[in-house]
Coordinates of C-alpha atoms and ligand atoms in Angstrom, one line a residue:
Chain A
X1 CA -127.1 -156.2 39.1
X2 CA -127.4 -152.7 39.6
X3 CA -129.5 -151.0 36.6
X4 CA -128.4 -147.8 35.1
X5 CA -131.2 -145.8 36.7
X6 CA -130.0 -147.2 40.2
X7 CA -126.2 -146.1 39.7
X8 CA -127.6 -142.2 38.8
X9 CA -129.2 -142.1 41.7
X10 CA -127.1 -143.1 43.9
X11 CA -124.2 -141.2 42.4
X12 CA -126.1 -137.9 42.4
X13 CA -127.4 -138.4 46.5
X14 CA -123.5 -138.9 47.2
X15 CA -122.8 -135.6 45.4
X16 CA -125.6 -133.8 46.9
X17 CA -124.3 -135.2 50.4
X18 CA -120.7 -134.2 49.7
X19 CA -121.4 -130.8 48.4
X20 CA -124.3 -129.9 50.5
X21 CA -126.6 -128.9 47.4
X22 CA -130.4 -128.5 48.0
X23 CA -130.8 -130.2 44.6
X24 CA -128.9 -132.1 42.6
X25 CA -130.5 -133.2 38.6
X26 CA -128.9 -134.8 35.9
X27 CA -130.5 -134.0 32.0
X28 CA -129.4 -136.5 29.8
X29 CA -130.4 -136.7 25.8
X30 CA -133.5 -138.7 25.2
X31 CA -133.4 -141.2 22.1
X32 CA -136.9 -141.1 21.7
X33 CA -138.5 -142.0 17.8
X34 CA -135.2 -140.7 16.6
X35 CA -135.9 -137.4 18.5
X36 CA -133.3 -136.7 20.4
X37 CA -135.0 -134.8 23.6
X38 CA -132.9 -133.5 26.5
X39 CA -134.5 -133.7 29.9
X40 CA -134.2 -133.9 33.4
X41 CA -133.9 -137.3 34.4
X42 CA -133.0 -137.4 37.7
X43 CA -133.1 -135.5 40.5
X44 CA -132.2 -135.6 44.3
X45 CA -133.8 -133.1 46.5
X46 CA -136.2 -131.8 44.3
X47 CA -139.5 -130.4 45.5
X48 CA -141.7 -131.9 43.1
X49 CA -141.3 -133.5 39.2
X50 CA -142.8 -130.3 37.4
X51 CA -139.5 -129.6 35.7
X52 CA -138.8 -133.1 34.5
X53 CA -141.8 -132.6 32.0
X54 CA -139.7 -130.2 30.2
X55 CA -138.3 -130.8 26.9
X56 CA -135.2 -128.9 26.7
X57 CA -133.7 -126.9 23.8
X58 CA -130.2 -126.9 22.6
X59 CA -128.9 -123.6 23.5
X60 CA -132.1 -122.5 25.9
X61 CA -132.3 -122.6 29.6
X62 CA -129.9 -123.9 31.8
X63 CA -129.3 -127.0 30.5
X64 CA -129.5 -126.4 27.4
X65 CA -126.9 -123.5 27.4
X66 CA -124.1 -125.5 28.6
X67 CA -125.4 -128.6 26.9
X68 CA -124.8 -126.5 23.2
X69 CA -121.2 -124.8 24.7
X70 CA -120.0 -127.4 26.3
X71 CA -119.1 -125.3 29.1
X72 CA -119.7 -124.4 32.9
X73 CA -122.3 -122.3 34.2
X74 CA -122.1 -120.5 37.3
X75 CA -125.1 -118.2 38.4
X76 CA -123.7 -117.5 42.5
X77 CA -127.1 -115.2 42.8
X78 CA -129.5 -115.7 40.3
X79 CA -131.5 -112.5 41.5
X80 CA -128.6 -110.5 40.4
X81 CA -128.0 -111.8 37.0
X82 CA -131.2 -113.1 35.8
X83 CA -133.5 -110.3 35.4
X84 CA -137.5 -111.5 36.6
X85 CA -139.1 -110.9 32.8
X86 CA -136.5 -113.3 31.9
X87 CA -136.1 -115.8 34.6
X88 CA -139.7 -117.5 32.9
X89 CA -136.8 -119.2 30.5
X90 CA -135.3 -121.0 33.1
X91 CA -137.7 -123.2 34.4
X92 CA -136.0 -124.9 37.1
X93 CA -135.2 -122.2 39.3
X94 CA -138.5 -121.3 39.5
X95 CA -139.8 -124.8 40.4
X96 CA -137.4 -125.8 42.3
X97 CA -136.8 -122.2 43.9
X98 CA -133.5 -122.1 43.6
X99 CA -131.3 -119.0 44.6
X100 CA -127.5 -119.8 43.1
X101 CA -126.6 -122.7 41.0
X102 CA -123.4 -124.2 38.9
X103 CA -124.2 -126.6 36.1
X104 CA -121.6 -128.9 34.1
X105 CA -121.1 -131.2 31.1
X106 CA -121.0 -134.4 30.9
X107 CA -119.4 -135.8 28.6
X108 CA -119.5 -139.0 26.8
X109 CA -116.8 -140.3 23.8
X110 CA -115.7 -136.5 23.5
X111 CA -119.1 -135.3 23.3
X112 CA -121.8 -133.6 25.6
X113 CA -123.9 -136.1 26.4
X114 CA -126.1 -134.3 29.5
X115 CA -125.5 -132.1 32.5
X116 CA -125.4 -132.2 36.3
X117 CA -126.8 -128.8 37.8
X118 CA -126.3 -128.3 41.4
X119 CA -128.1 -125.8 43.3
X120 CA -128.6 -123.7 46.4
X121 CA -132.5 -122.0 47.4
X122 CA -130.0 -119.8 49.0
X123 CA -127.9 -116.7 47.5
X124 CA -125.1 -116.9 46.7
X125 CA -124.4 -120.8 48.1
X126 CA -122.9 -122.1 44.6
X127 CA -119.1 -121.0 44.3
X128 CA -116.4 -121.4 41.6
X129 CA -114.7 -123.9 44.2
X130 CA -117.2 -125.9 44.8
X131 CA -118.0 -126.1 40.9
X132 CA -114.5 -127.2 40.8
X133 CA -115.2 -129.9 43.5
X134 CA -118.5 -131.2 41.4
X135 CA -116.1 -131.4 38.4
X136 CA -113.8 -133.7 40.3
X137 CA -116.3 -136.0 41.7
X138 CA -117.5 -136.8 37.8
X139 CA -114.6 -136.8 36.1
X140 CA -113.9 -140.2 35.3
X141 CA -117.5 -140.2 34.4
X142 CA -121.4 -140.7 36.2
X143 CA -124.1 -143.6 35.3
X144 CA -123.4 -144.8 31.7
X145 CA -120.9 -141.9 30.8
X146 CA -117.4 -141.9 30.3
X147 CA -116.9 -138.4 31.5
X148 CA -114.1 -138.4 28.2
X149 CA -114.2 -134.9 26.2
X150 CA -111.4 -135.5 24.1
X151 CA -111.0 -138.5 22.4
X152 CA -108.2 -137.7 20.1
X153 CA -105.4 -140.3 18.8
X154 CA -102.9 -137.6 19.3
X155 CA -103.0 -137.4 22.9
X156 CA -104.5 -135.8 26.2
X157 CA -104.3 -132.1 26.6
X158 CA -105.1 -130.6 29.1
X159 CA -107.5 -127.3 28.8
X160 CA -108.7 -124.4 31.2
X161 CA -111.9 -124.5 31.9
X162 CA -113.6 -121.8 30.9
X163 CA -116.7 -120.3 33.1
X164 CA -119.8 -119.0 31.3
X165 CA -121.3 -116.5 33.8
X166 CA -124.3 -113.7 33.3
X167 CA -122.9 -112.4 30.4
X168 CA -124.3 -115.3 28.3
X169 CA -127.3 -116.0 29.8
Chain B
X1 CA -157.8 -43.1 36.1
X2 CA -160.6 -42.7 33.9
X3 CA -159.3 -43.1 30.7
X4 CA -157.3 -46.2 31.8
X5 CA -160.6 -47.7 32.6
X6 CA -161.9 -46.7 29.2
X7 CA -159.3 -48.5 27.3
X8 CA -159.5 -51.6 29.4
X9 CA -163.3 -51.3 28.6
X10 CA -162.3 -50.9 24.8
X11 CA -159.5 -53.7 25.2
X12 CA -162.2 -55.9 26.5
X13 CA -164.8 -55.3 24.1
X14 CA -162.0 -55.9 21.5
X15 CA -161.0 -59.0 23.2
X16 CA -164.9 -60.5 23.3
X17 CA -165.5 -59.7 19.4
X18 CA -161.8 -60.9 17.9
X19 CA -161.2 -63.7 20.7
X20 CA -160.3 -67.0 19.1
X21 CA -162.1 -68.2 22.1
X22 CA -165.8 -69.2 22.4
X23 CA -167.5 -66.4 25.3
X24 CA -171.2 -66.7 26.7
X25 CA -172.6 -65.0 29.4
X26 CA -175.2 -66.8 31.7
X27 CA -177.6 -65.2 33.7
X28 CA -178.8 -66.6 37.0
X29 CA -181.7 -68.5 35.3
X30 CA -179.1 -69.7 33.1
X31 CA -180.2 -67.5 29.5
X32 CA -177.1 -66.5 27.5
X33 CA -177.1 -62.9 27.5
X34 CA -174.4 -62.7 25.3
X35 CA -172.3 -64.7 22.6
X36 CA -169.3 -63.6 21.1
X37 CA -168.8 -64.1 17.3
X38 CA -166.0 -67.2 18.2
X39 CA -168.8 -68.9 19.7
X40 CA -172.1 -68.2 17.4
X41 CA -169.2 -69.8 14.7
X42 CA -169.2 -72.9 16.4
X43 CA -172.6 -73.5 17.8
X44 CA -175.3 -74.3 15.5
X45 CA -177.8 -71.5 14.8
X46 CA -180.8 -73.5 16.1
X47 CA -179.1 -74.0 19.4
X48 CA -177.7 -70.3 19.5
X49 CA -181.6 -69.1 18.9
X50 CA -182.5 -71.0 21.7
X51 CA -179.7 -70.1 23.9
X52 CA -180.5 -66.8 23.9
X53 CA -184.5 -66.8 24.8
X54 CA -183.3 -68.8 27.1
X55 CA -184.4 -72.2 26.3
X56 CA -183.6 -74.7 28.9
X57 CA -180.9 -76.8 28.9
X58 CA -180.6 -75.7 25.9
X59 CA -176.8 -76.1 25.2
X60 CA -177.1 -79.7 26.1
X61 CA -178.2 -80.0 22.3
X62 CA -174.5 -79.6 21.6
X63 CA -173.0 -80.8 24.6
X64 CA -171.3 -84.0 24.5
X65 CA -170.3 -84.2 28.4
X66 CA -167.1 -82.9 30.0
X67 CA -164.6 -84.9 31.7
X68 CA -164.6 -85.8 35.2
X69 CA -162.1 -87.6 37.8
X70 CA -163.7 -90.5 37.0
X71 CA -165.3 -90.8 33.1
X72 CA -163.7 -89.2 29.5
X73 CA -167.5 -88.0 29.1
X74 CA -170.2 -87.5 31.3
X75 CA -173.5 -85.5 31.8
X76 CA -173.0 -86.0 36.1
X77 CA -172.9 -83.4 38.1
X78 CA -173.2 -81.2 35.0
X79 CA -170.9 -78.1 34.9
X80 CA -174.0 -75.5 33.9
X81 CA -176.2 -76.7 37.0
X82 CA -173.4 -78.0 39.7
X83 CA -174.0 -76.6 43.0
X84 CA -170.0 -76.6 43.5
X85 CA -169.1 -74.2 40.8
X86 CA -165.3 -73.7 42.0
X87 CA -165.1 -77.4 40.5
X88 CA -164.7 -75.8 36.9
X89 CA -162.4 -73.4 36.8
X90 CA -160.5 -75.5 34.3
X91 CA -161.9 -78.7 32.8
X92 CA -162.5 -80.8 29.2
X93 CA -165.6 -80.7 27.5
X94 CA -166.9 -81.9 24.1
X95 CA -168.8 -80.3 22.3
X96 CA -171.2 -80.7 18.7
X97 CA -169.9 -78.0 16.5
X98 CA -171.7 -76.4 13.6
X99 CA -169.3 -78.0 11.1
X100 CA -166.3 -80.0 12.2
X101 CA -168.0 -82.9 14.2
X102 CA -167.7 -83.4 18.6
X103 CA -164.2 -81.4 19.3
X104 CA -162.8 -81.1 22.9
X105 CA -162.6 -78.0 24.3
X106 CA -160.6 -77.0 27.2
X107 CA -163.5 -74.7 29.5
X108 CA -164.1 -72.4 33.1
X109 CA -167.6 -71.3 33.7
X110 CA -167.1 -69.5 36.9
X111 CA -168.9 -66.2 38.5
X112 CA -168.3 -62.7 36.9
X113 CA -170.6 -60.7 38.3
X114 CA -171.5 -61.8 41.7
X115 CA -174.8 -59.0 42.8
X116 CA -176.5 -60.4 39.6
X117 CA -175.0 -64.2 39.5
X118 CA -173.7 -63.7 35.5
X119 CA -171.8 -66.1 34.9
X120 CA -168.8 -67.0 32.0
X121 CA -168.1 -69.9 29.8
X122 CA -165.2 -69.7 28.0
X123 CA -163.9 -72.6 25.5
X124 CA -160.4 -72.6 23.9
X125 CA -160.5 -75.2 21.2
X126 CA -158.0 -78.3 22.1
X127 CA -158.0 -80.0 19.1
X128 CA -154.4 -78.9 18.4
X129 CA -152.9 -80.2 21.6
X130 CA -154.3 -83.4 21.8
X131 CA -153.0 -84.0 18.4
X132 CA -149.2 -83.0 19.2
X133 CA -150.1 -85.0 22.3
X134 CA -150.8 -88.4 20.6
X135 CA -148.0 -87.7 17.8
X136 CA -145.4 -87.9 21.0
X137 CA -147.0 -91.0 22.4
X138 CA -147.0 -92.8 18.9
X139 CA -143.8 -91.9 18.1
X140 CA -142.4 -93.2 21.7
X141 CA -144.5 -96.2 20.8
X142 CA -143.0 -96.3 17.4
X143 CA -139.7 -96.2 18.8
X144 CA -140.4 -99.3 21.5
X145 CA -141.7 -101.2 18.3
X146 CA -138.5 -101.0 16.3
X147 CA -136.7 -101.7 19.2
X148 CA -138.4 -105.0 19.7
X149 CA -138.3 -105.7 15.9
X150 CA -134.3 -105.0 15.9
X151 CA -134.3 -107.1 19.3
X152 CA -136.5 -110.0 17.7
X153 CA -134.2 -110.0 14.8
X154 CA -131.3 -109.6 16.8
X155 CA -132.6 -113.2 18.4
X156 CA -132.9 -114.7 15.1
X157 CA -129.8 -114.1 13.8
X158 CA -127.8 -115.4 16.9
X159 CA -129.5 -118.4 17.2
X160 CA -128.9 -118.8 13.0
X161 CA -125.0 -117.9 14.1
X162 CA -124.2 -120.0 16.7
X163 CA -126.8 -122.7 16.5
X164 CA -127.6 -123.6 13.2
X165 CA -124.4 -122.6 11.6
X166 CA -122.5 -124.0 14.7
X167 CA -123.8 -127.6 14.3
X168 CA -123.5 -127.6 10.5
X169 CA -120.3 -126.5 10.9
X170 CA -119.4 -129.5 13.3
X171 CA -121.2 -132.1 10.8
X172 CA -119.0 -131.2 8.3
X173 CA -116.0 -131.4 10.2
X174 CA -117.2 -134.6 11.8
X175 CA -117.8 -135.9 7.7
X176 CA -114.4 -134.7 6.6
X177 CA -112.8 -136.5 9.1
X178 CA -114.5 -139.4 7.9
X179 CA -112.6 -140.1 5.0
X180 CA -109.6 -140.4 6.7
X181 CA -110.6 -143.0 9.7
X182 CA -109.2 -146.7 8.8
X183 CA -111.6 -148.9 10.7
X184 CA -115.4 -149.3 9.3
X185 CA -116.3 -149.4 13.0
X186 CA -115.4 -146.2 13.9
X187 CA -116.8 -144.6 10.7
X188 CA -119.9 -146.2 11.9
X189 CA -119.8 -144.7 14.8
X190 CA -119.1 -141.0 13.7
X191 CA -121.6 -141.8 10.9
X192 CA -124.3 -142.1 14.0
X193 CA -123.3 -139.1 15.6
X194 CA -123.6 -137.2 12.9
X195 CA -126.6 -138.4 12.4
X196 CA -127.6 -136.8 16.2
X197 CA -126.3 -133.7 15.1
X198 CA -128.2 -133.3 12.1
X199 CA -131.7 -134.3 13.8
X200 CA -130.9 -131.5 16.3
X201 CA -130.3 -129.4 13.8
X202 CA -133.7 -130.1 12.0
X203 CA -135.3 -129.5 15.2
X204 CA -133.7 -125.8 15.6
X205 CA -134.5 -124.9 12.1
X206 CA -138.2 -126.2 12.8
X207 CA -138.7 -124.6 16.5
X208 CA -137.3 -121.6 14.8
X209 CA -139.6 -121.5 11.6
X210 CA -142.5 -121.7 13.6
X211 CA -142.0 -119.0 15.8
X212 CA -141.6 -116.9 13.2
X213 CA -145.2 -118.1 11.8
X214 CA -146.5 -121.2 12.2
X215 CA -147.5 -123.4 9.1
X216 CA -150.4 -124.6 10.4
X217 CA -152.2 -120.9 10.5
X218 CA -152.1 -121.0 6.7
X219 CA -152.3 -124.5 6.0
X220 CA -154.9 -125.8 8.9
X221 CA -156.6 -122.6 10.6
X222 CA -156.9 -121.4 14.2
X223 CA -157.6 -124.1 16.3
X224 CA -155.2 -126.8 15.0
X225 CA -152.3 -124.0 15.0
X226 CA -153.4 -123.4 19.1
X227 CA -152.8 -127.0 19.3
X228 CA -149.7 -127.6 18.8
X229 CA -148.6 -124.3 20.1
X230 CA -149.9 -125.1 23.4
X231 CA -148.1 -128.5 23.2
X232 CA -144.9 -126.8 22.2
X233 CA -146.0 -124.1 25.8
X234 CA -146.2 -127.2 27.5
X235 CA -142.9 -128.6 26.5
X236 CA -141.1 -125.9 27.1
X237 CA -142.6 -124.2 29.9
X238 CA -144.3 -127.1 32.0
X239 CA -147.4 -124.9 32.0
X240 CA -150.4 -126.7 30.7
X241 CA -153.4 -124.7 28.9
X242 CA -156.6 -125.8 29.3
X243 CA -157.9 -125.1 25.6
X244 CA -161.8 -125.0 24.5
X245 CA -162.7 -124.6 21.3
X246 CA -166.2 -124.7 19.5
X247 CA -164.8 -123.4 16.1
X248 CA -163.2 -126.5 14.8
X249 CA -162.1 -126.0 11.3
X250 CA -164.2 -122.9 10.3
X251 CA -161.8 -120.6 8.6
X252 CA -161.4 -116.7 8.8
X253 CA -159.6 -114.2 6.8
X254 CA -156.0 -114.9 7.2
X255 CA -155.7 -111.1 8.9
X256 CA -158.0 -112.1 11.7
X257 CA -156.6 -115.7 12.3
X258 CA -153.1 -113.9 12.7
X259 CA -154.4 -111.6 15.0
X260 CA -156.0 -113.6 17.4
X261 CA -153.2 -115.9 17.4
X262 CA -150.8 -113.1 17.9
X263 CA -152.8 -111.7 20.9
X264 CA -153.4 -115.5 22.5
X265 CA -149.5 -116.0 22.1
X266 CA -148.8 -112.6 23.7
X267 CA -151.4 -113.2 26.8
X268 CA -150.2 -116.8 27.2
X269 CA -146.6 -115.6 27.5
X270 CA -147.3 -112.8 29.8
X271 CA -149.1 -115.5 32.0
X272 CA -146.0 -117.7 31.8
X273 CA -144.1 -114.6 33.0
X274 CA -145.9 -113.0 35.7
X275 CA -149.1 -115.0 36.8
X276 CA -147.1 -117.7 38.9
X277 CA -149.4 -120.5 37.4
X278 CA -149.4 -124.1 36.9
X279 CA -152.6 -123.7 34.2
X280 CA -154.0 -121.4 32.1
X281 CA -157.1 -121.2 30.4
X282 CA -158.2 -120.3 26.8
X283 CA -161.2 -120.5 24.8
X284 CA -162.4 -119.6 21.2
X285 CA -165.7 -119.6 20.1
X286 CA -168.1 -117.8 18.3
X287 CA -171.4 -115.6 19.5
X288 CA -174.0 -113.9 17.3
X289 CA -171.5 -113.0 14.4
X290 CA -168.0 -112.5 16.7
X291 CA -165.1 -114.7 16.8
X292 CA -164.1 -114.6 20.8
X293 CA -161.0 -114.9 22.6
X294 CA -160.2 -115.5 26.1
X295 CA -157.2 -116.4 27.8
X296 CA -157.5 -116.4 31.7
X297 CA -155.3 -117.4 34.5
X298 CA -155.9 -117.5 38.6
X299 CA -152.6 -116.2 39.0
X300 CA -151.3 -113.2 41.1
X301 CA -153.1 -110.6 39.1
X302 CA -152.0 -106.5 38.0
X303 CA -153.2 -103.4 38.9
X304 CA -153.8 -102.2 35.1
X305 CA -152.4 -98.7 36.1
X306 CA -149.5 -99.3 37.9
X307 CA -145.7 -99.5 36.0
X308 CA -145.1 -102.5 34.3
X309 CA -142.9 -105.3 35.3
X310 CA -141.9 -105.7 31.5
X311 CA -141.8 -103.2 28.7
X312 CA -145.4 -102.8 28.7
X313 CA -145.4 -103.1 25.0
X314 CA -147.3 -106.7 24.9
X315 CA -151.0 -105.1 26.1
X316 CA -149.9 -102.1 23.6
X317 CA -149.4 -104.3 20.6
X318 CA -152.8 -106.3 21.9
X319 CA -154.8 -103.1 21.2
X320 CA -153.2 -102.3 17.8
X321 CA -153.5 -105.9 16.5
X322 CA -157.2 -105.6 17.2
X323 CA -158.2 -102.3 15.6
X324 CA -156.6 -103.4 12.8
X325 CA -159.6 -106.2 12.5
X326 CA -162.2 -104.1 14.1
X327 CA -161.4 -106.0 17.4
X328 CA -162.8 -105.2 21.0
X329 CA -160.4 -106.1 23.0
X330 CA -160.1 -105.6 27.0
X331 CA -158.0 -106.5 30.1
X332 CA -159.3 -107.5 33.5
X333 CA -157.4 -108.2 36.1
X334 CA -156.4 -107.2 39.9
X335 CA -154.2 -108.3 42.3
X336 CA -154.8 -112.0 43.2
X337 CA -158.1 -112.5 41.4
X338 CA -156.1 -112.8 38.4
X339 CA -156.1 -111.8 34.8
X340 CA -158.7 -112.5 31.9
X341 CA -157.9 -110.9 28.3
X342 CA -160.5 -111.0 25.7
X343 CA -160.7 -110.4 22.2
X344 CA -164.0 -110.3 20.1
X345 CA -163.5 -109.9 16.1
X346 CA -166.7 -109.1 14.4
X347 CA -166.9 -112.2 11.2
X348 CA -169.6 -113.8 9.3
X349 CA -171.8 -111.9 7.1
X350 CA -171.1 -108.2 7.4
X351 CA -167.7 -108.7 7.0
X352 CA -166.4 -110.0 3.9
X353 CA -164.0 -112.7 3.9
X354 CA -160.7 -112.8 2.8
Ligands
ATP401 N1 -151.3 -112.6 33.2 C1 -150.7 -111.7 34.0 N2 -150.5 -111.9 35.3 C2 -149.8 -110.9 36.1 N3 -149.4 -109.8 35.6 C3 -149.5 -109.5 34.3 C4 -150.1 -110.5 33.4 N4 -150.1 -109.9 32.1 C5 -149.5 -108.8 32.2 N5 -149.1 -108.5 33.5 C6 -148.4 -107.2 34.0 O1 -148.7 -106.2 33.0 C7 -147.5 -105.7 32.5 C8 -147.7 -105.3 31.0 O2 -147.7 -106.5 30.2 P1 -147.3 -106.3 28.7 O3 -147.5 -107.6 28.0 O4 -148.0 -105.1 28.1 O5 -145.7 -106.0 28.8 P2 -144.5 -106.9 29.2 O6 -145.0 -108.4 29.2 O7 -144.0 -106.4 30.4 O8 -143.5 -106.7 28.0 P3 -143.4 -107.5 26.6 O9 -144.8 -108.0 26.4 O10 -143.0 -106.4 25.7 O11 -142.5 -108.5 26.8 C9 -146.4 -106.7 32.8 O12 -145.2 -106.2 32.9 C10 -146.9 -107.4 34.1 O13 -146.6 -106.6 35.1
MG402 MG1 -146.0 -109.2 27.5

């Protein structure tokens, strides 16, 4: 039997193979003594564990900012639209380095459960297209999720997906 | 020809006895051969007697050092005996006035008369100036205050928007729903996510009460409100701090504990932001009736004089904090050997507490 921990893994090497990312990391909420922590839990490529120490806030960082909107983020060159006083709130790119990266939702019963970051130590290596392509490979869901955001008795609709770029970070 | 050079001779006269600025003549041997009534007002008589038989270093009496390339005040290389006198045709000095205290004065000394070596000081009084000076500097340092007050609040009041009112929000739509769900399974179910909602949302409205001051200051003192703000550091920023205290759970007047937590939070964040470190170091303790504060990193290190990466407002705010407790408080630091900031409150007994 494959354990959860095994099926992340090997979900997240196939997406950093497909898509060519230098890292790939998946944050999921933590049910710890009913604190309910978002962290990285796992991580392909990665150039050390520093970041997965991190407890993440609702709304802060990478993760945290399109855990709380629900929406994509796509930063193509981080130099251009983080500025350096600020970049200290993003821990992960400066960990892991990274020069460009997209980040999704994950969704789970019509909620956002985690998120899948994908990144480039490269600028401008992250594209709308190939955030597109990420979306694909988890829509009908990654590890335990369902990958389901609506859940509604009346039906499926389908919505455009909306990017968050600089202007909210 | 003549005449014009007997009203010049009157103009000058004129100018020596009504000139708002201090005169003295210096002979070779350095005697004042004359002082005009601007300066025999500001130098004190005894001096003045002495001055004038010649006394030496006589004006040193009232002399509080001038200012060089490299000090505010200093005696070396004095202007009266320097062998390069060119060096001061224009230059600061302070001097001990009869009644108003030291007062900077803006002074040449330079060669008149060269056959007999009489030299000139002249002082304008500076006082004036430097004052307009620092009124523009605080009130450009006023203005970057509000700004980062309006900023700060600007902060608060977003995350209140569209965090804390944003997840209430969704509670209650997730509870009204409630009522009309048939099955006892899924109201279970909503029931739970509500319930993760709600504990996020106690979590925001903590993380954001203690920003804004931390209970434990008041309630448990210094050391146990560094605790857990170094945890929370190390949380968010996966930077640890290496913290060493010998105060334990001595209390201090509630203005100094806020002040050397403000500056601590201030340094610590600046080393989050520009040292490129994995630790940081802080310590508190006390020595010989002061309460100390260091927080040092082996990052990448500033030159103190060059523009900042930042606002520059964080070392700013530092130095006001600290005055307002009587506080030393210094910088060191240089590129790659790091940066050390330390604060020293005078407490114990010839303060009182409270
Ligand atoms: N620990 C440090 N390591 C390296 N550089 C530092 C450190 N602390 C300060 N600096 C440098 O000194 C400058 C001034 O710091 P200061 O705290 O006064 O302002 P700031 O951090 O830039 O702005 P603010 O504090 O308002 O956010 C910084 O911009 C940075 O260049
Ligand atoms: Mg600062």
């Amino acid at each position: 039997m494959t354990t959860n921990k095994d099926e992340y893994q090997l979900e997240i090497e196939l997406i950093r193979s497909t898509t060519g990312c230098d890292l790939i990391a998946v944050a999921l909420v933590d049910n710890a003594e009913n604190q309910f922590e978002l962290k990285w839990k796992y991580a392909s490529g990665n150039l050390n564990n520093r970041f997965k120490q991190i407890v993440l806030q609702s709304g802060r960082g990478v993760a945290g900012i399109v855990f709380k909107t629900g929406k994509p983020l796509l930063l193509e060159s981080i130099s251009e639209s983080v500025e350096n006083e600020n970049l200290f709130n993003y821990p992960i790119l400066t960990f892991e380095k990274l020069e460009s990266i997209g980040a999704l939702p994950l969704w789970h019963e019509g909620r956002v459960a985690g998120v899948l970051l994908g990144g480039f130590r490269e600028d401008r290596m992250m594209t709308e297209k190939l955030l597109h392509h990420m979306l694909e490979m988890i829509e009908q869901g990654i590890g335990n999720l369902d990958g389901k955001e609506w859940v509604l008795v009346d039906g499926y609709k389908e919505k455009p997906i909306e990017f968050l770029n600089d202007e909210n970070v | 020809m003549a005449t014009k050079k007997n009203q010049l001779n009157s103009l000058m006269m004129k100018t020596y006895e009504n000139s708002t600025e201090a005169i003295f003549f210096f002979d070779i041997e350095g005697k004042a051969i004359a002082i005009n009534p601007a300066a025999e007002k500001i130098v004190d008589p005894e001096v003045l007697k002495q001055l004038l038989q010649g006394a030496e270093q006589a004006l040193c009496q009232s002399c509080r050092g001038y200012t060089s390339d490299t000090d505010l005040h200093t005696c070396l290389n004095c202007y009266l005996s320097s062998s390069h006198p060119d060096d001061f045709s224009s230059f600061q000095v302070y001097l001990e006035t009869k009644d108003k205290g030291v007062v900077p004065y803006t002074a040449t000394f330079h060669t008149v008369d060269f056959e007999n070596g009489v030299r000139v000081f002249m002082l304008r009084n500076m006082t004036k100036q430097f004052k307009t000076q620092e009124r523009l500097y605080q009130n450009r340092m006023m203005k970057h205050v509000i700004e980062a007050q309006e900023n700060e609040r600007k902060r608060i009041s977003r995350e209140l928007h569209d965090g804390v009112a944003q997840e209430l929000l969704s509670a209650l739509v997730d509870i009204r729903g409630m009522k009309y769900m048939p099955s006892k399974e899924e109201i279970l179910k909503k029931m739970k996510q509500t319930e993760v909602t709600m504990t996020r949302l106690l979590d925001d409205i903590r993380n954001l009460s203690v920003e804004l001051r931390p209970a434990a200051l008041d309630d448990l003192g210094l050391e146990a409100a560094f605790r857990s703000h170094f945890k929370r550091i190390e949380k968010s920023y996966g930077l640890s701090v290496e913290f060493r205290s010998d105060i334990s759970k001595k209390r201090y007047g509630s203005e100094i504990e806020t002040v050397v937590y403000r500056v601590c939070q201030e340094a610590l964040l600046n080393a989050i932001k520009y040292a490129q470190v994995e630790v940081v170091k802080v310590f508190l303790f006390e020595e010989g009736n002061t309460l100390q504060l260091i927080v040092q990193d082996e990052g990448i290190g500033f030159k103190l004089v060059d523009k900042p990466l930042g606002t520059g407002l964080g070392l700013f705010g530092m130095r006001e904090r600290s005055e307002i407790v009587y506080g030393d408080f210094d910088v060191t630091s240089g590129i790659s050997k790091g940066t050390r900031v330390r604060l020293k409150v005078p407490v114990g007994d010839l303060r009182k507490e409270g």
